[in-house]
CSV table of C-alpha atoms and ligand atoms in Angstrom, one decimal:
chain,number,residue,atom,x,y,z
W,1,MET,CA,67.2,44.6,17.2
W,2,PRO,CA,69.9,45.7,19.8
W,3,LYS,CA,72.6,42.8,20.4
W,4,ILE,CA,72.0,42.0,24.6
W,5,ASN,CA,75.4,40.7,25.9
W,6,LEU,CA,74.5,38.9,29.5
W,7,ALA,CA,78.2,38.3,30.5
W,8,ARG,CA,78.4,40.7,33.5
W,9,GLN,CA,75.0,39.5,34.6
W,10,MET,CA,76.6,35.9,34.6
W,11,ASP,CA,79.2,37.3,36.3
W,12,ARG,CA,77.2,38.5,38.8
W,13,GLN,CA,74.6,36.3,39.4
W,14,LEU,CA,76.3,32.7,38.9
W,15,PRO,CA,78.5,31.1,41.2
W,16,THR,CA,82.1,32.1,40.4
W,17,GLU,CA,83.1,28.9,39.9
W,18,LEU,CA,79.8,28.3,37.9
W,19,SER,CA,80.8,31.3,35.0
W,20,GLY,CA,84.6,30.2,35.8
W,21,PHE,CA,83.2,26.8,34.0
W,22,LEU,CA,81.7,27.6,31.6
W,23,ARG,CA,84.1,30.3,29.8
W,24,SER,CA,86.4,27.2,29.8
W,25,ALA,CA,83.9,25.3,28.2
W,26,GLY,CA,83.6,28.1,25.6
W,27,ARG,CA,87.5,27.8,25.1
W,28,VAL,CA,87.2,24.0,25.0
W,29,ALA,CA,85.0,24.3,22.5
W,30,VAL,CA,86.2,26.9,20.1
W,31,GLY,CA,89.4,25.0,19.8
W,32,ARG,CA,87.9,22.5,18.5
W,33,ARG,CA,86.0,24.6,15.9
W,34,GLU,CA,83.0,24.2,17.8
W,35,ASN,CA,80.2,26.5,19.1
W,36,LEU,CA,79.2,26.0,22.0
W,37,TYR,CA,75.4,27.7,24.0
W,38,LEU,CA,74.0,27.5,27.6
W,39,VAL,CA,70.3,27.4,27.0
W,40,GLY,CA,67.1,25.8,28.5
W,41,GLY,CA,66.4,26.5,31.8
W,42,ALA,CA,69.3,27.3,33.3
W,43,VAL,CA,68.9,30.6,31.1
W,44,ARG,CA,65.0,30.9,31.7
W,45,ASP,CA,66.4,31.2,35.5
W,46,LEU,CA,69.3,33.6,35.3
W,47,LEU,CA,66.9,35.8,34.0
W,48,LEU,CA,64.3,34.9,36.4
W,49,GLY,CA,67.7,35.8,39.1
W,50,GLU,CA,67.0,32.0,40.3
W,51,ALA,CA,69.7,29.6,40.5
W,52,ASN,CA,69.5,26.3,38.8
W,53,TYR,CA,71.2,23.0,39.4
W,54,ASP,CA,70.8,21.4,36.1
W,55,LEU,CA,73.0,23.3,32.7
W,56,ASP,CA,72.1,22.2,29.7
W,57,LEU,CA,74.3,23.0,26.8
W,58,VAL,CA,74.0,22.4,23.4
W,59,VAL,CA,76.9,22.6,20.8
W,60,GLU,CA,77.5,22.9,17.1
W,61,GLY,CA,80.0,19.8,16.9
W,62,ASP,CA,79.8,16.3,19.1
W,63,GLY,CA,78.3,16.7,22.4
W,64,PRO,CA,79.9,13.3,23.4
W,65,ALA,CA,82.9,13.4,22.0
W,66,LEU,CA,83.4,17.5,23.7
W,67,ALA,CA,81.5,16.2,26.9
W,68,ALA,CA,84.6,13.6,26.9
W,69,VAL,CA,87.2,16.9,27.0
W,70,LEU,CA,85.4,18.5,29.6
W,71,ALA,CA,85.2,15.7,32.1
W,72,PRO,CA,87.7,13.7,31.9
W,73,GLY,CA,87.3,10.6,34.5
W,74,SER,CA,83.4,11.5,35.4
W,75,LYS,CA,80.7,9.0,35.0
W,76,LEU,CA,79.1,10.2,30.8
W,77,THR,CA,75.9,8.7,30.3
W,78,ILE,CA,75.6,9.0,26.7
W,79,HIS,CA,72.7,8.9,24.2
W,80,ARG,CA,74.2,8.3,21.1
W,81,ARG,CA,71.2,8.9,18.6
W,82,PHE,CA,70.4,11.6,20.8
W,83,GLY,CA,74.1,13.1,20.4
W,84,THR,CA,73.6,13.8,24.1
W,85,ALA,CA,75.8,13.2,26.9
W,86,LYS,CA,75.2,14.0,30.9
W,87,PHE,CA,78.0,14.4,33.6
W,88,ARG,CA,78.2,15.9,37.0
W,89,TRP,CA,80.6,18.7,37.4
W,90,GLN,CA,80.3,20.0,41.0
W,91,GLN,CA,77.2,20.1,42.4
W,92,TRP,CA,75.6,20.6,38.9
W,93,SER,CA,73.9,18.2,36.6
W,94,VAL,CA,75.3,18.7,32.9
W,95,ASP,CA,73.9,17.9,29.7
W,96,LEU,CA,75.1,18.6,26.8
W,97,ALA,CA,74.0,17.9,23.8
W,98,THR,CA,74.5,17.9,19.6
W,99,ALA,CA,72.5,20.5,18.5
W,100,ARG,CA,69.9,19.2,16.4
W,101,ARG,CA,66.7,18.9,14.5
W,102,GLU,CA,63.9,17.1,15.2
W,103,CYS,CA,61.5,15.4,13.1
W,104,TYR,CA,58.0,13.3,14.4
W,105,SER,CA,57.1,10.0,12.6
W,106,ARG,CA,54.3,10.1,14.3
W,107,PRO,CA,52.6,12.0,17.3
W,108,GLY,CA,53.9,11.2,20.6
W,109,ALA,CA,56.4,8.9,19.2
W,110,LEU,CA,59.9,9.6,20.1
W,111,PRO,CA,61.7,12.2,17.4
W,112,ARG,CA,64.3,11.4,14.8
W,113,VAL,CA,67.1,13.6,15.0
W,114,VAL,CA,69.6,15.2,12.5
W,115,PRO,CA,72.8,17.6,13.5
W,116,GLY,CA,72.0,20.9,12.8
W,117,SER,CA,72.4,24.4,14.1
W,118,ILE,CA,71.6,26.1,17.3
W,119,GLY,CA,68.6,27.8,15.7
W,120,ASP,CA,67.4,24.7,15.2
W,121,ASP,CA,67.6,23.4,17.7
W,122,LEU,CA,65.7,26.4,20.0
W,123,TRP,CA,63.5,25.6,17.6
W,124,ARG,CA,62.6,22.5,19.2
W,125,ARG,CA,61.9,24.0,22.5
W,126,ASP,CA,58.8,24.0,24.3
W,127,TYR,CA,57.8,27.0,25.4
W,128,SER,CA,59.6,30.4,24.4
W,129,VAL,CA,60.5,31.1,27.9
W,130,ASN,CA,62.7,27.7,27.2
W,131,ALA,CA,64.1,28.6,23.6
W,132,MET,CA,66.7,31.3,24.6
W,133,ALA,CA,70.5,30.6,24.6
W,134,ILE,CA,73.9,32.5,25.5
W,135,ALA,CA,76.8,32.0,23.3
W,136,LEU,CA,79.9,30.8,25.9
W,137,ASN,CA,82.5,31.2,22.6
W,138,PRO,CA,85.1,33.6,24.4
W,139,ARG,CA,84.4,35.8,21.5
W,140,SER,CA,80.9,36.3,22.0
W,141,PHE,CA,80.4,35.1,25.7
W,142,GLY,CA,77.3,35.9,27.5
W,143,GLY,CA,75.6,36.8,23.4
W,144,PHE,CA,72.1,36.3,24.1
W,145,MET,CA,69.8,34.5,21.4
W,146,ASP,CA,66.4,34.9,21.7
W,147,LEU,CA,64.8,33.7,18.5
W,148,TYR,CA,61.2,33.2,19.6
W,149,GLY,CA,60.4,36.1,22.3
W,150,GLY,CA,61.1,34.6,25.4
W,151,ARG,CA,62.7,37.5,27.0
W,152,GLU,CA,59.2,39.8,26.3
W,153,ASP,CA,56.9,36.4,27.5
W,154,LEU,CA,59.3,35.6,30.9
W,155,GLY,CA,59.1,39.5,31.8
W,156,ALA,CA,55.2,39.4,31.0
W,157,GLY,CA,54.5,35.9,32.8
W,158,LEU,CA,53.7,33.9,29.8
W,159,LEU,CA,54.2,29.9,28.3
W,160,ARG,CA,53.8,30.5,24.7
W,161,ILE,CA,54.6,27.3,22.2
W,162,LEU,CA,56.3,28.0,19.2
W,163,HIS,CA,54.0,26.2,16.8
W,164,GLU,CA,50.5,25.3,16.5
W,165,ARG,CA,51.5,21.3,16.0
W,166,SER,CA,54.1,21.5,19.0
W,167,PHE,CA,51.8,19.4,21.4
W,168,ILE,CA,50.8,17.1,19.0
W,169,ASP,CA,54.5,16.7,18.0
W,170,ASP,CA,55.1,15.7,21.7
W,171,ALA,CA,52.0,16.6,24.4
W,172,THR,CA,53.9,15.9,27.3
W,173,ARG,CA,54.6,19.6,26.7
W,174,ILE,CA,51.4,19.5,27.7
W,175,TRP,CA,52.6,18.5,31.3
W,176,ARG,CA,55.8,20.4,31.3
W,177,GLY,CA,53.3,23.7,30.6
W,178,LEU,CA,51.3,23.1,33.7
W,179,ARG,CA,54.2,22.3,35.8
W,180,TYR,CA,55.6,25.7,34.9
W,181,GLU,CA,52.5,27.6,35.1
W,182,GLN,CA,52.2,26.8,38.7
W,183,ARG,CA,55.8,26.6,39.7
W,184,LEU,CA,57.0,30.2,37.9
W,185,GLY,CA,53.5,31.5,38.3
W,186,PHE,CA,52.9,32.2,34.7
W,187,LYS,CA,50.2,31.8,32.2
W,188,LEU,CA,49.8,30.1,29.4
W,189,GLU,CA,49.4,32.8,26.7
W,190,ARG,CA,45.7,32.1,24.9
W,191,ASN,CA,46.2,30.3,21.8
W,192,THR,CA,48.5,28.0,23.5
W,193,LEU,CA,45.7,27.4,26.4
W,194,ARG,CA,43.8,27.0,23.2
W,195,LEU,CA,45.4,24.7,21.7
W,196,LEU,CA,46.3,22.7,24.5
W,197,LYS,CA,42.6,22.4,25.1
W,198,GLN,CA,42.0,20.9,21.7
W,199,HIS,CA,45.1,18.8,22.0
W,200,THR,CA,44.9,17.1,25.1
W,201,VAL,CA,43.7,14.0,23.5
W,202,MET,CA,47.2,13.9,22.3
W,203,LEU,CA,48.6,12.7,25.7
W,204,ASP,CA,46.8,9.1,24.7
W,205,THR,CA,50.0,8.9,22.3
W,206,ILE,CA,52.3,8.8,24.7
W,207,SER,CA,53.7,5.8,26.7
W,208,GLY,CA,52.9,5.0,30.1
W,209,ASP,CA,56.5,5.1,30.8
W,210,ARG,CA,57.0,9.2,29.5
W,211,LEU,CA,53.6,9.5,31.2
W,212,ARG,CA,54.9,8.3,34.1
W,213,TYR,CA,57.9,10.3,34.1
W,214,GLU,CA,55.7,13.4,34.0
W,215,LEU,CA,53.8,12.8,36.9
W,216,GLU,CA,57.0,11.9,38.6
W,217,CYS,CA,58.3,15.6,37.7
W,218,VAL,CA,55.4,17.2,38.9
W,219,LEU,CA,55.0,15.2,42.5
W,220,ALA,CA,59.0,16.4,42.7
W,221,GLU,CA,57.3,19.9,42.3
W,222,GLU,CA,57.2,22.0,45.5
W,223,CYS,CA,53.3,22.3,45.8
W,224,PRO,CA,52.2,19.1,43.3
W,225,GLU,CA,49.0,19.8,44.6
W,226,ARG,CA,48.5,23.2,42.6
W,227,VAL,CA,49.9,21.5,39.3
W,228,ILE,CA,47.2,18.4,40.0
W,229,ARG,CA,44.1,20.8,40.4
W,230,ARG,CA,44.7,22.5,37.1
W,231,ALA,CA,45.7,19.2,34.8
W,232,ALA,CA,42.0,18.0,36.3
W,233,GLN,CA,40.1,21.2,35.4
W,234,LEU,CA,41.8,21.1,31.9
W,235,SER,CA,41.0,17.2,31.8
W,236,VAL,CA,44.6,16.7,31.4
W,237,LEU,CA,44.7,14.7,35.2
W,238,ALA,CA,41.7,12.4,33.3
W,239,SER,CA,44.3,11.1,30.7
W,240,LEU,CA,46.4,9.3,33.7
W,241,HIS,CA,43.1,7.9,34.8
W,242,PRO,CA,39.5,9.2,34.5
W,243,TYR,CA,38.8,8.6,38.1
W,244,LEU,CA,41.5,11.3,39.5
W,245,GLU,CA,41.2,13.7,41.5
W,246,GLY,CA,42.6,17.1,42.3
W,247,ASN,CA,40.7,18.6,44.6
W,248,GLY,CA,40.7,20.3,48.4
W,249,TRP,CA,40.7,16.6,49.8
W,250,LEU,CA,44.4,16.1,48.4
W,251,ARG,CA,45.1,19.5,48.8
W,252,GLN,CA,44.6,18.9,52.6
W,253,ARG,CA,46.8,15.3,52.3
W,254,TYR,CA,49.5,16.6,50.8
W,255,GLY,CA,49.7,20.0,52.8
W,256,ARG,CA,49.6,17.4,56.2
W,257,ALA,CA,52.2,15.3,54.0
W,258,ARG,CA,54.5,18.3,53.8
W,259,ARG,CA,54.5,19.1,57.8
W,260,LEU,CA,55.0,15.6,58.3
W,261,THR,CA,58.4,15.2,56.9
W,262,ARG,CA,59.7,18.7,56.7
W,263,PRO,CA,62.2,20.4,56.0
W,264,GLN,CA,62.2,17.3,53.7
W,265,SER,CA,59.8,17.5,50.7
W,266,PRO,CA,58.0,14.5,51.0
W,267,SER,CA,58.5,11.5,48.6
W,268,ILE,CA,57.0,10.9,45.2
W,269,THR,CA,55.7,7.8,46.3
W,270,LEU,CA,53.9,8.8,49.1
W,271,TYR,CA,52.4,11.7,46.9
W,272,LEU,CA,51.4,9.3,44.6
W,273,ALA,CA,49.6,7.2,46.9
W,274,LEU,CA,47.5,10.1,47.9
W,275,LEU,CA,46.4,10.9,44.7
W,276,ALA,CA,45.6,7.5,43.8
W,277,TYR,CA,44.3,6.6,47.3
W,278,ARG,CA,40.7,6.8,46.5
W,279,LEU,CA,40.2,5.1,43.6
W,280,THR,CA,38.9,1.5,43.9
W,281,GLU,CA,41.2,-1.4,43.9
W,282,GLU,CA,40.3,-2.2,40.2
W,283,ARG,CA,41.4,1.2,39.2
W,284,LYS,CA,44.4,1.3,40.9
W,285,GLU,CA,45.4,-2.0,38.9
W,286,GLU,CA,44.6,0.1,35.7
W,287,LEU,CA,46.4,3.1,36.7
W,288,ILE,CA,49.7,0.9,38.0
W,289,SER,CA,49.3,-1.2,34.4
W,290,LYS,CA,48.9,2.6,32.6
W,291,LEU,CA,52.0,4.1,34.7
W,292,ARG,CA,54.2,0.9,34.3
W,293,LEU,CA,54.7,1.4,38.1
W,294,THR,CA,57.7,-0.6,39.7
W,295,LYS,CA,56.7,-3.6,41.8
W,296,PRO,CA,57.7,-1.6,45.2
W,297,VAL,CA,55.4,1.4,44.4
W,298,ALA,CA,52.8,-0.6,42.9
W,299,ARG,CA,53.0,-2.5,46.3
W,300,THR,CA,52.5,0.9,48.1
W,301,LEU,CA,49.5,1.7,46.1
W,302,ARG,CA,48.1,-1.9,47.0
W,303,ASP,CA,48.5,-1.7,50.4
W,304,THR,CA,46.6,1.8,51.2
W,305,THR,CA,43.4,-0.5,50.0
W,306,GLY,CA,44.2,-3.2,52.3
W,307,LEU,CA,44.8,-0.5,55.3
W,308,ASN,CA,41.8,1.6,53.9
W,309,SER,CA,40.2,-1.4,54.8
W,310,ARG,CA,41.1,-1.5,58.2
W,311,LEU,CA,40.7,2.1,59.1
W,312,LYS,CA,36.8,0.6,60.8
W,313,ALA,CA,38.9,-2.2,63.1
W,314,LEU,CA,41.4,0.7,63.6
W,315,SER,CA,38.5,2.8,64.9
W,316,ALA,CA,37.2,0.6,67.5
W,317,ALA,CA,37.1,2.7,71.1
W,318,ARG,CA,39.4,0.6,72.9
W,319,LEU,CA,42.2,-1.1,71.1
W,320,LYS,CA,45.3,-2.6,72.9
W,321,PRO,CA,48.8,-1.6,71.3
W,322,SER,CA,49.2,-5.2,70.0
W,323,GLN,CA,46.2,-4.6,68.6
W,324,ILE,CA,46.7,-2.2,66.8
W,325,TYR,CA,50.5,-3.6,65.3
W,326,ASP,CA,48.6,-6.9,64.5
W,327,LEU,CA,46.3,-4.9,62.2
W,328,VAL,CA,48.5,-2.7,60.5
W,329,HIS,CA,52.3,-4.9,60.7
W,330,GLY,CA,53.5,-6.1,57.3
W,331,TYR,CA,52.2,-3.2,55.3
W,332,ASP,CA,54.6,-0.9,53.4
W,333,ILE,CA,54.8,2.0,55.4
W,334,THR,CA,54.7,4.2,53.0
W,335,ALA,CA,51.2,2.9,52.5
W,336,VAL,CA,50.6,3.1,56.2
W,337,THR,CA,52.1,6.9,56.0
W,338,ALA,CA,49.0,7.5,53.9
W,339,ALA,CA,46.6,6.2,55.2
W,340,MET,CA,47.8,7.9,58.6
W,341,LEU,CA,47.7,11.2,56.9
W,342,VAL,CA,44.6,10.2,55.3
W,343,GLY,CA,43.1,9.8,59.2
W,344,GLY,CA,44.0,13.2,60.0
W,345,GLU,CA,42.9,13.5,63.8
W,346,ALA,CA,40.1,10.8,63.8
W,347,PRO,CA,40.6,7.4,65.9
W,348,ALA,CA,42.6,5.9,63.2
W,349,GLY,CA,44.8,8.4,62.1
W,350,LEU,CA,46.1,8.8,65.8
W,351,ARG,CA,46.3,4.7,65.9
W,352,LEU,CA,48.4,5.0,62.6
W,353,LYS,CA,50.5,7.7,63.7
W,354,LYS,CA,51.5,5.6,67.0
W,355,TYR,CA,52.3,2.6,65.2
W,356,LEU,CA,54.7,4.6,62.8
W,357,GLU,CA,56.4,6.7,66.2
W,358,LYS,CA,56.7,4.1,68.4
W,359,LEU,CA,55.1,0.5,67.8
W,360,ARG,CA,56.8,-0.6,65.1
W,361,PHE,CA,59.7,-0.4,66.9
W,362,VAL,CA,58.7,-2.1,69.8
W,363,LYS,CA,61.4,-4.9,70.1
W,364,THR,CA,61.7,-7.6,72.5
W,365,ALA,CA,64.9,-8.6,74.8
W,366,LEU,CA,65.1,-12.0,74.3
W,367,SER,CA,66.2,-13.1,71.0
W,368,GLY,CA,65.7,-16.5,68.4
W,369,THR,CA,68.7,-17.6,70.0
W,370,ASP,CA,67.8,-16.9,73.4
W,371,LEU,CA,64.9,-18.6,73.4
W,372,LYS,CA,66.4,-22.2,71.7
W,373,ALA,CA,68.4,-21.7,74.7
W,374,MET,CA,65.5,-21.9,77.2
W,375,GLY,CA,64.6,-25.3,75.2
W,376,VAL,CA,62.3,-24.1,72.8
W,377,ALA,CA,62.2,-26.0,69.9
W,378,PRO,CA,61.9,-24.5,66.0
W,379,GLY,CA,58.7,-24.8,64.4
W,380,PRO,CA,55.1,-22.8,64.9
W,381,GLY,CA,54.9,-22.8,68.6
W,382,PHE,CA,58.2,-20.8,68.0
W,383,ARG,CA,57.3,-18.2,66.5
W,384,GLU,CA,54.0,-17.7,68.3
W,385,ILE,CA,56.0,-17.4,71.6
W,386,MET,CA,58.4,-14.8,69.8
W,387,ASN,CA,54.8,-13.1,69.0
W,388,LYS,CA,53.1,-13.7,72.3
W,389,LEU,CA,56.6,-12.0,74.0
W,390,ARG,CA,56.0,-9.0,71.5
W,391,ARG,CA,52.5,-8.7,72.0
W,392,ALA,CA,53.3,-8.9,76.2
W,393,ARG,CA,55.8,-5.9,75.5
W,394,LEU,CA,53.7,-3.4,73.7
W,395,ASP,CA,51.0,-3.8,76.3
W,396,GLY,CA,53.4,-3.2,78.9
W,397,GLN,CA,53.1,-6.9,80.5
W,398,ALA,CA,56.9,-6.9,80.1
W,399,VAL,CA,58.8,-4.4,80.6
W,400,SER,CA,62.5,-6.5,81.4
W,401,ARG,CA,64.5,-9.4,80.1
W,402,GLN,CA,63.8,-10.9,83.0
W,403,ASP,CA,59.9,-10.3,82.8
W,404,GLU,CA,60.2,-11.9,79.3
W,405,GLU,CA,61.9,-14.5,80.6
W,406,ALA,CA,59.6,-15.5,83.2
W,407,LEU,CA,56.3,-15.4,80.5
W,408,ALA,CA,58.4,-17.5,78.1
W,409,ARG,CA,59.0,-19.8,80.7
W,410,LYS,CA,55.2,-19.7,82.3
W,411,TRP,CA,54.2,-20.6,78.5
W,412,LEU,CA,56.3,-23.8,78.0
W,413,ALA,CA,55.2,-24.9,81.0
W,414,ALA,CA,51.5,-24.9,80.0
W,415,GLY,CA,52.3,-26.7,77.0
W,416,PRO,CA,52.5,-26.5,73.3
W,417,PRO,CA,50.0,-24.0,72.5
W,418,SER,CA,46.7,-24.7,71.0
W,419,PRO,CA,46.4,-24.3,67.7
W,420,PRO,CA,44.5,-20.9,66.3
W,421,ALA,CA,40.5,-21.3,65.8
S,501,LIG,P1,63.0,22.2,35.3
S,501,LIG,O1,63.5,23.9,36.0
S,501,LIG,O2,61.9,21.8,35.4
S,501,LIG,O3,64.0,21.6,35.0
S,501,LIG,P2,64.5,22.6,32.2
S,501,LIG,O4,63.7,23.8,31.3
S,501,LIG,O5,65.8,22.8,32.9
S,501,LIG,O6,63.2,23.2,33.5
S,501,LIG,P3,64.7,20.0,31.5
S,501,LIG,O7,63.2,18.8,31.6
S,501,LIG,O8,66.0,20.1,32.1
S,501,LIG,O9,64.0,21.7,32.1
S,501,LIG,O10,64.9,20.1,30.1
S,501,LIG,C1,65.6,21.0,29.7
S,501,LIG,C2,65.4,22.5,28.2
S,501,LIG,O11,64.7,21.1,26.9
S,501,LIG,C3,64.3,22.2,28.3
S,501,LIG,O12,64.2,24.4,28.9
S,501,LIG,C4,63.5,22.8,27.0
S,501,LIG,O13,64.0,23.9,26.5
S,501,LIG,C5,64.0,21.6,26.8
S,501,LIG,N1,62.9,20.5,26.4
S,501,LIG,C6,62.9,19.5,27.5
S,501,LIG,N2,61.7,19.0,27.1
S,501,LIG,C7,60.8,19.1,26.4
S,501,LIG,C8,59.9,18.4,25.3
S,501,LIG,N3,59.2,17.6,25.3
S,501,LIG,N4,59.9,19.3,24.4
S,501,LIG,C9,60.7,20.1,24.0
S,501,LIG,N5,61.4,20.9,24.6
S,501,LIG,C10,62.1,20.1,26.2
């Protein structure tokens, strides 16, 4: 096979400062008698002509030690067990790993690793298109290593695993494959697809934390619903929870979410809340514990259940702004946003929109201190007056500070509020 050198393509395509950094990193490595390579997604995206802000470097040597020389003074995150170091270089996030061989003690477990060659390191990768490397040492700079036909697969738009046990060793590669398939517009190669279907059960060997991470990566994609729909077709989604659905309902809500948050992407929590929206309370709890969701995210999911039970009340023919406020106030804002996106143009959806855009920001002119100065004693009556003032503001009965003062005086003169019925 003719040797391919990508140095010119790198200089042409990569920002000047980045190709400069890669060249100087190669020089530093050679000074340490080490061989340095650019690998993984950065190589794939270079060949596809796409920008990539995550750089994966592999060194035949000592990753963390080389990182300390390349990024003096910057914060290094080091994983001794894997021989990896992570740091930022300008706008790039750099992962520098010691070339390694992996050994899986049992399916789904994190692998045991021993130092190895660049060839070993490429063998442990997920798909051929992610298993290409470019040499960075000065004498061989740009030298292209493609041991598993990655370039050809890239041209044909195919995702191919490197060996038959790949999904058994690490079933998270299933989710990764579905992401790449949709993002790059690629297809899983025939045998890879067959093995993926056969080994979907291996997802049960993956810890909740790792599954959550994979799902978060899906939800960070530009169009997560495409990955979710494909995952549903292949029974991969069911491994998160058997009652999750990836249908047109979800597609429509995700589209609405994007239109709402444009030009930013919706948050992962909002996407997750929509994905889990139609699960019953009990099933949501199962998902929360399976994925070991954090407390704030779990709260968002739980609040969508609470809000959903209020949609009927929020659809009533006539509702004063203060009534909308009372029905919605206290729920997590991401949950309210999810419920609004579910409600759409129906009355409940429009009212939730009004709450989010307007009502929740309505404030009284009088503060607690002002009320105290007017002689209101602390206690339940105090809170009640504050709430009534806010309602008056919301419903337009008070439009100025003077209006609020007059109302507060009237209520004070009428005596303490009667206890709630
Ligand atoms: P993305 O554009 O999604 O960031 P990437 O290819 O850069 O894609 P990373 O998750 O940053 O993906 O991983 C970097 C590289 O590490 C991959 O290209 C792949 O070679 C390898 N890799 C990551 N996770 C796995 C895995 N579970 N199994 C095998 N190889 C993996």
